[in-house]
Structure formats: C-alpha cells, structure tokens
XYZ file of C-alpha atoms in Angstrom:
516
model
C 1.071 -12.946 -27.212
C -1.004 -12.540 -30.422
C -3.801 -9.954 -30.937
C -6.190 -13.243 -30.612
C -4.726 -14.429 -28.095
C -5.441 -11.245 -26.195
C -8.796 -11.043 -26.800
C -9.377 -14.135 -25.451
C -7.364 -14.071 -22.306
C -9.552 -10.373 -21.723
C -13.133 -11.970 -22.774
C -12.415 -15.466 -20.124
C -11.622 -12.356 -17.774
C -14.824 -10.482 -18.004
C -17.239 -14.076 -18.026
C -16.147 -14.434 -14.619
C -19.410 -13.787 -12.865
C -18.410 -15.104 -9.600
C -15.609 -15.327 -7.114
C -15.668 -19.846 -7.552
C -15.463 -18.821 -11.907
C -12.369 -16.488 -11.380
C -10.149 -18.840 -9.305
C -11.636 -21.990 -11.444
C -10.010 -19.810 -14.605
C -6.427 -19.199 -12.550
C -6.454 -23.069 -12.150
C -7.370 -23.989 -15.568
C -4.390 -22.185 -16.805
C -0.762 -23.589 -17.723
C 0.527 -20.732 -16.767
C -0.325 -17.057 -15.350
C -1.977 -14.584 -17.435
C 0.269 -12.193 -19.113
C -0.336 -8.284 -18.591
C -0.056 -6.114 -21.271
C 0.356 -2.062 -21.441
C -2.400 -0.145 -23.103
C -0.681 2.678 -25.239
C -2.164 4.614 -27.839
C -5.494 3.291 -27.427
C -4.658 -0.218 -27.464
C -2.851 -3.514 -25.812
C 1.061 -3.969 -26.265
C 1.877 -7.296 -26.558
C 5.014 -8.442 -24.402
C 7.349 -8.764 -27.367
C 6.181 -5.359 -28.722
C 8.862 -2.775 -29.635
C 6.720 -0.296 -26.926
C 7.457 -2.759 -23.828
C 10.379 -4.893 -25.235
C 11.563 -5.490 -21.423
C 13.358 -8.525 -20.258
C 12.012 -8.631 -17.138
C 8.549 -9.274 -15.919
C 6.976 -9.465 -12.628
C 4.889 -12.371 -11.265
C 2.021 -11.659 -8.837
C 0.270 -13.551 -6.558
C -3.263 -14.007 -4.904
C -3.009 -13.067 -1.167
C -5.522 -16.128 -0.198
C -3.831 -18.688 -1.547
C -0.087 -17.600 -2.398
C -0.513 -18.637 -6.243
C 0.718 -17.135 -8.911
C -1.834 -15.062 -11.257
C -0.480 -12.880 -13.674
C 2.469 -11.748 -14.652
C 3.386 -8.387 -16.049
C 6.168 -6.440 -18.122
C 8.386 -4.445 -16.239
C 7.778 -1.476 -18.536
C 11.320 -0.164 -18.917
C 13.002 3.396 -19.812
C 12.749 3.674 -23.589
C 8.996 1.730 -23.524
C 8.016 4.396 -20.840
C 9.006 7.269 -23.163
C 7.262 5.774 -26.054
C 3.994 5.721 -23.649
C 4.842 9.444 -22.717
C 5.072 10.281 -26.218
C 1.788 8.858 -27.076
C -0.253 11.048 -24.451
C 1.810 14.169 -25.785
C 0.472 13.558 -29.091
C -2.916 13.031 -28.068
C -3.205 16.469 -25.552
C -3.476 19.447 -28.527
C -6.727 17.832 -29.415
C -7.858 16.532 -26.032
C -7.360 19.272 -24.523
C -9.358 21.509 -27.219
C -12.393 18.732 -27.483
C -15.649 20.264 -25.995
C -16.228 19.883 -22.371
C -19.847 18.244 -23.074
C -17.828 15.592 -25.354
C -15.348 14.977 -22.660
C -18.389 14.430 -20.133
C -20.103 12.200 -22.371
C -17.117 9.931 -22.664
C -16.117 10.287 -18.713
C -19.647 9.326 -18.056
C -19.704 6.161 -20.636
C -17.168 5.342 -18.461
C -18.572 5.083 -15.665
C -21.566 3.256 -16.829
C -19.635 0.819 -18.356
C -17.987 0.530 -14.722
C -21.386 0.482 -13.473
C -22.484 -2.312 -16.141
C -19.543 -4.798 -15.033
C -19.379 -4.009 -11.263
C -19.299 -7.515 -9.940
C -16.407 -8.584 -12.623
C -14.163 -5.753 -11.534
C -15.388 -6.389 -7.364
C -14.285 -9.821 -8.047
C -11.054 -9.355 -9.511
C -10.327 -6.645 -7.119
C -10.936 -8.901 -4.474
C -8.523 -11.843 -5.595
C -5.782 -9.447 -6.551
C -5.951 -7.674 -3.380
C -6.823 -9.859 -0.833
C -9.567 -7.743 0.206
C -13.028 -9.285 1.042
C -15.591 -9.069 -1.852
C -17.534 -6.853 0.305
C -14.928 -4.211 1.039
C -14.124 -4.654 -3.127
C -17.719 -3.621 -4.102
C -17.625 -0.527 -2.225
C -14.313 0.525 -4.004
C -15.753 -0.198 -7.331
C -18.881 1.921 -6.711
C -16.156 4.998 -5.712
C -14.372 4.426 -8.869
C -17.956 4.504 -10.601
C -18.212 8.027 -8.475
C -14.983 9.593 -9.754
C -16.280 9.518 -13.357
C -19.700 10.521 -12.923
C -19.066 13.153 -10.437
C -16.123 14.544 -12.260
C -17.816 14.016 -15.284
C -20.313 16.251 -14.581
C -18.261 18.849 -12.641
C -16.271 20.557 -15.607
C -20.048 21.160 -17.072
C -20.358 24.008 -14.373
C -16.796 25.750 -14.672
C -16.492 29.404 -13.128
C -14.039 31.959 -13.001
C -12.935 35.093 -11.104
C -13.335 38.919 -12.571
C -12.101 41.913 -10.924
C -12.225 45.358 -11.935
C -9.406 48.083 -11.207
C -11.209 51.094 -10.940
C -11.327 53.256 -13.974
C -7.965 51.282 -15.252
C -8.357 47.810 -16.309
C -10.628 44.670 -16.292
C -8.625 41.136 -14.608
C -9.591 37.601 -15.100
C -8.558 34.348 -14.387
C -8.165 31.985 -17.272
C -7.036 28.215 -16.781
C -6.115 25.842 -19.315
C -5.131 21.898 -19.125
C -1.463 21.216 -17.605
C -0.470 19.087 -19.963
C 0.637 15.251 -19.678
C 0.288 13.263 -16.232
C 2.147 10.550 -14.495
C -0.554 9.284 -12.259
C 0.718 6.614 -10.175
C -1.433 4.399 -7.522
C -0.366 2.116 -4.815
C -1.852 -1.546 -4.177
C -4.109 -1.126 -1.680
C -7.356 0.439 -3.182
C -6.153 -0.139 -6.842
C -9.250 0.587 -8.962
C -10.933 3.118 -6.468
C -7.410 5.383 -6.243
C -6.176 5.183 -9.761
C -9.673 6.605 -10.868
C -9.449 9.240 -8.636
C -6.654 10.113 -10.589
C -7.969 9.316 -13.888
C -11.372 11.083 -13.834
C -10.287 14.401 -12.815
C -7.078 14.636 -15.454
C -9.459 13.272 -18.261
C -11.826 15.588 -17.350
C -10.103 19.047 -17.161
C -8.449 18.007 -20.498
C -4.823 16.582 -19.524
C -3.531 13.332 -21.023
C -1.729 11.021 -18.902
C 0.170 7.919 -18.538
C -1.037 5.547 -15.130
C 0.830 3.310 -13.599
C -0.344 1.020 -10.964
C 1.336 -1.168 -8.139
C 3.211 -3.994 -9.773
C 1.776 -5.867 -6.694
C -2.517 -5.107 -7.888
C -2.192 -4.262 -11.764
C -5.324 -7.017 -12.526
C -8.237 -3.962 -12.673
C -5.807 -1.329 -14.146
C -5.318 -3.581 -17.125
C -8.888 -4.239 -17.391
C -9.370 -0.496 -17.247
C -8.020 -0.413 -20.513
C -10.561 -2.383 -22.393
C -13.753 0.059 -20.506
C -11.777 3.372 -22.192
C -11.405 1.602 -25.740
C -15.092 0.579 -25.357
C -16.609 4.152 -23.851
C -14.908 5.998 -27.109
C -11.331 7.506 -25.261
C -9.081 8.801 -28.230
C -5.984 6.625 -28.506
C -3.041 7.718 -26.541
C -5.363 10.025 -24.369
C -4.799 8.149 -21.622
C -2.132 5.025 -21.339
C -1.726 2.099 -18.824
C 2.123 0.782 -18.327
C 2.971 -1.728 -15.907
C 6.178 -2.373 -14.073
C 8.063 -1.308 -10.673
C 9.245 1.876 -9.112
C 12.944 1.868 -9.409
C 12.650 1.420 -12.763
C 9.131 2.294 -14.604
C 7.958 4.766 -12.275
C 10.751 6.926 -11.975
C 11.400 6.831 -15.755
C 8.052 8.372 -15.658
C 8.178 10.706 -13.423
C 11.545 12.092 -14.452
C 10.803 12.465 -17.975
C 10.900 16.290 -19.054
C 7.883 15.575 -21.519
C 5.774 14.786 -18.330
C 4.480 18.229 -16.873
C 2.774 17.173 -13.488
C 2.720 13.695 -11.296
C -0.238 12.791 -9.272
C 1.196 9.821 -6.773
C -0.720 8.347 -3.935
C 1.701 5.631 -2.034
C 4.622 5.282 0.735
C 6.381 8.868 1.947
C 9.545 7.586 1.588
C 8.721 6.704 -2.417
C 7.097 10.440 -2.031
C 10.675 12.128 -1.002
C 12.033 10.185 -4.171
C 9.796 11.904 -6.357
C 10.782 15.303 -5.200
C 14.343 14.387 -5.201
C 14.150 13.279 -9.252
C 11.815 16.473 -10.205
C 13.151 19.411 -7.733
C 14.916 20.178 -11.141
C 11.654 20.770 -12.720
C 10.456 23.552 -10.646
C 7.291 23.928 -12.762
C 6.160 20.294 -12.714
C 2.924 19.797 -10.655
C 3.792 17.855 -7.667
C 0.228 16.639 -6.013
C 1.785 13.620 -3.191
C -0.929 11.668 -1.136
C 1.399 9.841 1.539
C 1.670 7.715 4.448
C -0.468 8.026 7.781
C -0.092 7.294 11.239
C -3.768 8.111 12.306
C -5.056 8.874 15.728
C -8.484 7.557 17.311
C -8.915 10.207 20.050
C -11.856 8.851 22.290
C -13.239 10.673 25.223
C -15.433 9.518 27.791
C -18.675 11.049 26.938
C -18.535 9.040 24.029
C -18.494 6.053 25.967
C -22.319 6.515 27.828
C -24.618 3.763 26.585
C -26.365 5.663 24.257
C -23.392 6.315 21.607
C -21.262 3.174 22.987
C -22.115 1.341 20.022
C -21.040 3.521 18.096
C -18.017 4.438 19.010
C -17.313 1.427 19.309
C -18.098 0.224 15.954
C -16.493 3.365 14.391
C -13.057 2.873 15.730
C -12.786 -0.683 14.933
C -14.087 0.219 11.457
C -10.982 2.726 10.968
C -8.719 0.395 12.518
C -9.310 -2.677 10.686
C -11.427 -2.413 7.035
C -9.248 -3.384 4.430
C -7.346 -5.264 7.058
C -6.124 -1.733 7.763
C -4.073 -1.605 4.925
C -6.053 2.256 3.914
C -3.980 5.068 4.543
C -6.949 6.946 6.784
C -7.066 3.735 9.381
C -6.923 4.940 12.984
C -4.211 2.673 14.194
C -3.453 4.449 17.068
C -6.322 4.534 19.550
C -5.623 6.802 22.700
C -8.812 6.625 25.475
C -9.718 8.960 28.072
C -8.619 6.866 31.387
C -11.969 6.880 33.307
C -13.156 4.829 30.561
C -9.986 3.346 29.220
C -10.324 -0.439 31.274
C -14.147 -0.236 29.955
C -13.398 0.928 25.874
C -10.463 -1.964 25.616
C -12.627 -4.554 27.167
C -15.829 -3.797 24.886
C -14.167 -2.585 21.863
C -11.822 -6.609 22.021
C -15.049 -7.950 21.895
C -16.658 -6.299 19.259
C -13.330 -6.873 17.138
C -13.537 -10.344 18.034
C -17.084 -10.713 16.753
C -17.199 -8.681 13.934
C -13.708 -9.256 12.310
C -13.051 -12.379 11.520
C -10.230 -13.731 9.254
C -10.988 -15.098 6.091
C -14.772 -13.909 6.235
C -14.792 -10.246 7.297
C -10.990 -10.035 7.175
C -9.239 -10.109 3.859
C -5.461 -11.720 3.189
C -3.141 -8.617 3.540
C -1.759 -8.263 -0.126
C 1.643 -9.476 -0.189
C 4.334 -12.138 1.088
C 6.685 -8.718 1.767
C 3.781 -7.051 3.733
C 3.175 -9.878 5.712
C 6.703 -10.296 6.194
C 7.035 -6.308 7.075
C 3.894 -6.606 9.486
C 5.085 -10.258 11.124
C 8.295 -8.610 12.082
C 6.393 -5.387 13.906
C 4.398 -8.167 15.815
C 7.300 -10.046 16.942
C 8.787 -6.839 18.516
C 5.922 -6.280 19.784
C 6.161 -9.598 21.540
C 9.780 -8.504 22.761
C 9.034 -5.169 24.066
C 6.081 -7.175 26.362
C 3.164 -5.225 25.157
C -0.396 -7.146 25.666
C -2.107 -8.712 23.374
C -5.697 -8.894 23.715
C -6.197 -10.185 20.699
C -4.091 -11.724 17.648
C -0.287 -12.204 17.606
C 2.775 -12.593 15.866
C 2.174 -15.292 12.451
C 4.298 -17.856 11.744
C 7.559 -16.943 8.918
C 5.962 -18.430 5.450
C 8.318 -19.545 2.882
C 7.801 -18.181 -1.240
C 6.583 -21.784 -2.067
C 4.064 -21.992 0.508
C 0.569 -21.542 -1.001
C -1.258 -20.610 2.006
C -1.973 -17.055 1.324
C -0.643 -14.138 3.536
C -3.445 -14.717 5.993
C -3.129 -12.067 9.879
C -5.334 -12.246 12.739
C -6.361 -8.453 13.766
C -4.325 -7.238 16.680
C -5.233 -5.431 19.670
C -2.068 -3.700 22.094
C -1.863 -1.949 24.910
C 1.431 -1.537 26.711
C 3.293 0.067 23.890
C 5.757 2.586 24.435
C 5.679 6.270 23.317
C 8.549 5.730 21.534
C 8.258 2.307 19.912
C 8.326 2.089 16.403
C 4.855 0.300 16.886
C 3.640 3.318 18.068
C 5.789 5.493 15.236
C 5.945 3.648 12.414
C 3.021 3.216 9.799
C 2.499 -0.426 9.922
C -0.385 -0.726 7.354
C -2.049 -3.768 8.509
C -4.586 -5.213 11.293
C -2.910 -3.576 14.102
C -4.010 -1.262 16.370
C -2.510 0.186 19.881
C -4.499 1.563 22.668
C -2.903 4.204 25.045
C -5.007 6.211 27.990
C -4.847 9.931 28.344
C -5.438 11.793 31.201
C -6.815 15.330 29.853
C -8.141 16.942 26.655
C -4.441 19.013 26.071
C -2.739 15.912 26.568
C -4.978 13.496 23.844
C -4.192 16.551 21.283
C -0.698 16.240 22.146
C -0.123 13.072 22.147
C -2.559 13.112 18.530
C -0.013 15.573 17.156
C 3.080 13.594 18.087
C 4.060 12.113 14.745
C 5.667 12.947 11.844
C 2.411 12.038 10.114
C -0.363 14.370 9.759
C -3.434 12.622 7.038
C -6.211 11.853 9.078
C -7.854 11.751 12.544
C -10.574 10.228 14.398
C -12.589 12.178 16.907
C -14.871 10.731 19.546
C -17.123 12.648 21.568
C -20.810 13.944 22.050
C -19.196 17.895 23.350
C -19.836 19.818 20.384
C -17.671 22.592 21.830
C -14.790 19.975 21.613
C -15.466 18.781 18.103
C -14.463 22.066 16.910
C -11.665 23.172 19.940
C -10.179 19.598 19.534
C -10.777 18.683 16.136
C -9.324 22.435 14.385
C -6.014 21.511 16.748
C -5.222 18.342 15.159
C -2.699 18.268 12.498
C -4.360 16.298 9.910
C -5.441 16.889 6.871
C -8.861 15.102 7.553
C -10.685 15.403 10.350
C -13.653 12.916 11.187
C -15.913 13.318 14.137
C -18.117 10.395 15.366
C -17.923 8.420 11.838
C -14.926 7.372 8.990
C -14.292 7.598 5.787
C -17.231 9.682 4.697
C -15.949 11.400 1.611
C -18.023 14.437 -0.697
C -15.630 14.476 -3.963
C -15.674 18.303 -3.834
C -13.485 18.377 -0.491
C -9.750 18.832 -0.013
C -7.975 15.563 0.466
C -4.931 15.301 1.391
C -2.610 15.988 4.119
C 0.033 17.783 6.634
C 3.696 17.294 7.760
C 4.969 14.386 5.807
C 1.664 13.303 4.910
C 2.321 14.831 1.677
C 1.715 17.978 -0.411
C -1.230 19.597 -2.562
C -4.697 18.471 -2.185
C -7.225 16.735 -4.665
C -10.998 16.581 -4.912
C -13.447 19.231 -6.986
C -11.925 22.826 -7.404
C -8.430 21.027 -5.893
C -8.259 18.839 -8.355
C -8.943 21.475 -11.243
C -5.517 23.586 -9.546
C -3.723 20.246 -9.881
C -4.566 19.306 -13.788
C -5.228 23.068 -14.963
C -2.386 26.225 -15.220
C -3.781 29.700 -14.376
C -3.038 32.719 -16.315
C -4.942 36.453 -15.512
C -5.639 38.208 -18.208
C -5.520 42.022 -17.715
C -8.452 44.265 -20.102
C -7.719 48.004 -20.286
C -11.370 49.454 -19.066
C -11.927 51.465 -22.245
C-alpha cells in the first residue's frame, strides 16, 4: 500500500461521524482495509522490509460476520526491527523533562478527547460492544493519559538517616523497553492503561493488540504522530500470539512485559522469560468472579440495587470483562425471591442487539455455545437464554447470544469452574456467611468480587476474607487510577495503577551518603 494510499484509507476512517457512515465505508470497499504497524514514528506498509510477513489475518465485525480489515502477522525478524526502534528512542526519552513528557501525554489525551465518537464508533464495530458501553471505554482511555500525565509532575521519594553514619535514598529510573500486550475485549481502554503509564515514567515500548480488535490500536498511531511522540518512542505491531507476541516477549532487548489476557497465555509468558530473571513480569489474568448476596441486601429499600448491580457485573460488555460476577451465590431465605426479580430485570434491561452487544468472535461464540450445550446436558435451568445454534465461517449473521441465567449447576461443573467470558451467569444458594466465603474462595481464580449487603461489620469481616484482588461492596467497576489492580492465585502477578504502576516501568536503586 502506498504512502497515499494510507493516508487516505486513515482520513475515510476518521470522517466517520456515525455508526450508519462506518459500516456504509466497510461496504463501499472492494476489499478489507489493510492494517499497518506504526514503527519509528510512522506506518509500515505491508510489503515493507519492517513487516515483510506472508501471512495476514482477516477480522471480522461481530454484528454482521463481515470481513473488515485485515492485518500483517508481524513476524520474528519485523518484531525485532520494532524492538530495536524503541531501544533507540529510550536514552533520550527517558532523559526528556517530565513537564515535556506531560505535555505530550496530555496532547494525547485531548486529541482522544477531540475524536471521541470516531474511536466509540470503531470500537464498537470491531468489538461487538454496544456504542454505549464503547463511549465509556474511550473516556477511560482519555483518563489514563490525563491522569498519568499529570501524576509523574508530583514524584516523591524516601530518605532515611543512619544515625551519625550515613544518609539513604531511594532513586528510580525508567526500566527500559516494554512489550505491552492487550487482549480484545476492552481494546482501546486496556492498551492505554498500558501506554500512559510506560510513556509517562520514561520507558519506550512496543504494543501489541489482539489480532481479533487491532481497528483503535492502529488508529492510535496517527493521535501519537499528531500530539508530537518522538519516533520509535512508542511502536504498534500487529499479528498473533504464537508468533508476534512471543517474539516479543522473548526478545533479550525487551526488559519488562505488561500483558493483560487469558492465564493460560499468562503461564506461557513466564515459561519463555523465567530465563530472564530480571525482566519485569506485570500479568493481569483470567477471573472467575463471585457475586456474594446476602439477605439484608434484598429489603425493599436497596432491592433495586442490588439488583441492578449484579446484573451490571454479570452482563456489560456481554460479560466478556474480566471483573464480571459470573458466579452469583444468594443467601437461601431470599434465594427463590433474588432469581425471580433479578430474571426479570435481566430480561428488561438486557436486550440483544440494543443493550447487548455481539460477543467478538466466531471462536468465542463457538467456545461459549459449547459451555451452553453442556449446560443443557448436565439439566441445569434456564431461566433465561440458551444454547445458539452452530454458525458456519460464511454465515454473515454476526456472533449474536441471548444472556443466560442458571441455576442447578454443579459445584464441580466446568460451568461453575471454568471462565466462560460471555453472557452467562449461575446462581447457587448458601446457607451461612462461612459457607458464601467458602464457596467465594473455591476457585483457582482470585481478580475480583462482588459483595452485597447493608452489615457494615460484614463488608469488612467478609469482604478482607475473599481472595481477590478487588473487592467491591454494593457497586462495580468503580475504579480511582491510583489503586492496586490486579489480582491473587492465578489471577496473575504484580499490580498496576499510580505508585504500582511507577514499580512496574521504573528500577530502584538506594543511594547511601556518608553523614559528614
């Protein structure tokens, strides 16, 4: 693809105004758009020496099933060239003012700010995710620059005195280069969160987003050309796991990984680095989330709410978000009542195809079909949704399921085990407060939990038990960027957000001052 030709594929991108002028530009077009990498401060064209791959990767619009893009699948030697380019960009990066790297971070995010409805819109067909539930994301990726931006303004440090002897003090410095790697669920919202805070403590990196949801990620590219982003400070590849991303993350030139996706993809990673014992390792992972609700939070005057809360963190994003409460366990005296009211309000509030995105794949429907169908087998109830019918690659239908309510489902079904990541919840009762921790606790998961209840002794007895990384009482996904996130057991390791995020993108050193 020529230089011209790249330009204009990018500006029909950002006229699209509306969700009717983005799919109106996917059907005017022969043939899908073509992703390119951004490396060195600019876009590779397919044939470039830098991707030079054979193989490239088609993606398609959850709604529909039709092909949109397609993108290089970035391989080995290309990777190394991208690596190459963020090494030779981090001696001056990481010695450029802080209040120069804030100014840029926060062009950024006005320029995100400035074309919030183009990015909500493309988010929205590349995801499958309701336009609605793509704003939000957008204005969280607008948060991660501003808030980051304006976080390495008000650094600190630790001094300690040894009496009479010596003077300590802690002194960090930036990492190095980054492999910061995103899955396709939240793909502009999680990729910044990377981004922002590796930018802003003075690392250079190389991203890499789901093959599945690279649309935003390559329109990223043109915001950090436009916001002033030295070339090669940060670079954009494209391409799969097996081959791009683990090219990436074993290369010896890359001195920390920041991944957010699957735990078994997690494990991988530690497999290909536990070699390099002084790589930064910061792993977001899978979740099996418990809803605990207990009866007090059932009286009429919080029903609503609870009510509304765990549906919320069962089935936004069509529950493909790694803090969903899919597994809802309900204090038996009000267990017949919860099921009864909480169907309903599913029922009326989440409705496929208008408050219910496509889930974001043919493979993920496939995965989450086959979970239904068992569930079918093992006779648990259904009280609302079901199994989908098998779709075939040529079928343009888009990857559309109904949200599911169970109950019936066995301790040790994989339903109940196994992180489905889609519109599927189960309900269980529980007879006592030990036993709802207990059976909270019983996974091999540990990222997030939901607690339900009005006892604000039990918020803290119940909710400082739980082995999550996250604990939310009476409300969901509220996030402050300065908090630990992140989480326990195979959940993953390290934690971002605020001072967490400066341990993963900054090496300490303490400096020791003889007191004289």
């Amino acid at each position: 693809m020529s230089s011209s030709t790249s330009d204009r594929r990018l500006s029909e991108l950002w006229s699209c105004v509306t969700l009717d002028e983005a799919s109106s530009l996917i059907d005017s077009t022969s043939s899908p758009f073509s992703l390119q990498n951004f490396v060195g401060g600019q876009y590779i064209a397919p044939h470039d020496s830098l991707t030079n791959s054979s193989q490239h990767i088609t993606s398609f619009e959850p709604k529909t099933g039709r092909p949109i893009y397609t993108l290089p699948c970035t391989q080995p030697h290309a990777v190394e060239a991208a690596i190459k380019a963020a090494k030779a960009a981090f001696p001056s990066w990481s010695k450029t003012a802080r209040a120069e790297r804030s100014a840029i971070l926060w062009k950024v995010s006005e320029l995100l700010q400035q074309n919030r409805e183009v990015f909500a819109i493309w988010e929205s067909i590349d995801q499958g995710k309701t336009l609605d539930r793509a704003r939000v994301e957008v204005d969280r990726a607008i948060s991660n620059f501003s808030y980051f931006s304006t976080f390495i303004l008000h650094e600190q440090t630790a001094a300690r005195m040894v009496d009479g002897v010596a003077l300590t003090y802690e002194h960090r410095s930036p990492a190095g280069v980054f492999a910061l790697i995103s899955p396709w669920n939240m793909p502009l919202f999680l990729l910044t969160w990377k981004i922002a805070p590796c930018l802003a403590f003075g690392c250079t990196a190389v991203a890499k987003p789901s093959e599945v949801t690279s649309m935003t990620a390559f329109l990223l590219g043109d915001i950090f050309q436009k916001a002033g982003v030295p070339p090669g400070v940060i670079n954009i590849i494209f391409g799969d796991g097996a081959t791009t991303g683990a090219a990436l993350v074993a290369s010896p030139l890359i001195n920390g990984v920041s991944f957010t996706g699957g735990t078994q993809t997690g494990i991988a990673i530690r497999r290909l680095t536990a070699h390099q014992i002084g790589k930064h390792l910061s792993l977001e992972l899978g979740g099996k989330n418990p809803t605990l609700v207990f009866a007090d939070s059932m009286v009429p005057s919080v029903r609503e709410r609870t009510i509304r809360v765990a549906a919320m963190a069962a089935f936004e994003n069509q529950g493909e978000i790694c803090l969903c409460g899919s597994r809802i366990y309900v204090e038996k005296s009000v267990y017949n009542d919860f099921v009864r009211d909480f169907t309903a309000y599913v029922r009326e509030k989440y409705v496929l195809k208008q408050t219910v995105g496509a889930v974001a794949s043919l493979q993920h429907y496939d995965k989450i079909r086959r979970y239904l169908e068992l569930a079918a087998e093992q006779k648990a109830t259904f009280h609302l949704g079901g199994a989908p019918p098998t779709l075939n690659e040529d079928e343009a239908q888009g990857y559309w399921i109904e949200p599911t309510i169970l109950t019936d489902v066995a301790k040790n079904s994989a339903i109940q085990i196994d992180e489905i990541f889609g519109p599927v919840v189960t309900i269980t009762p529980f007879d006592n407060e030990q036993e709802a921790i207990q059976l909270a606790n019983d996974s091999e998961y540990g990222l997030a939990a939901i607690l339900l209840t009005t006892d604000g002794a039990r918020m803290r007895r119940v909710g400082e038990q739980l082995e999550a990384g996250l604990v939310w009482v009476n409300c969901w996904l509220v996030r402050e960027l300065g908090t630990p996130f992140g989480g326990m057991k195979n959940s993953g390791t390290g934690r971002e957000g605020g001072e967490h995020s400066r341990d993963v993108f900054t090496v300490v050193r303490t400096l020791h001052l003889p007191a004289y």
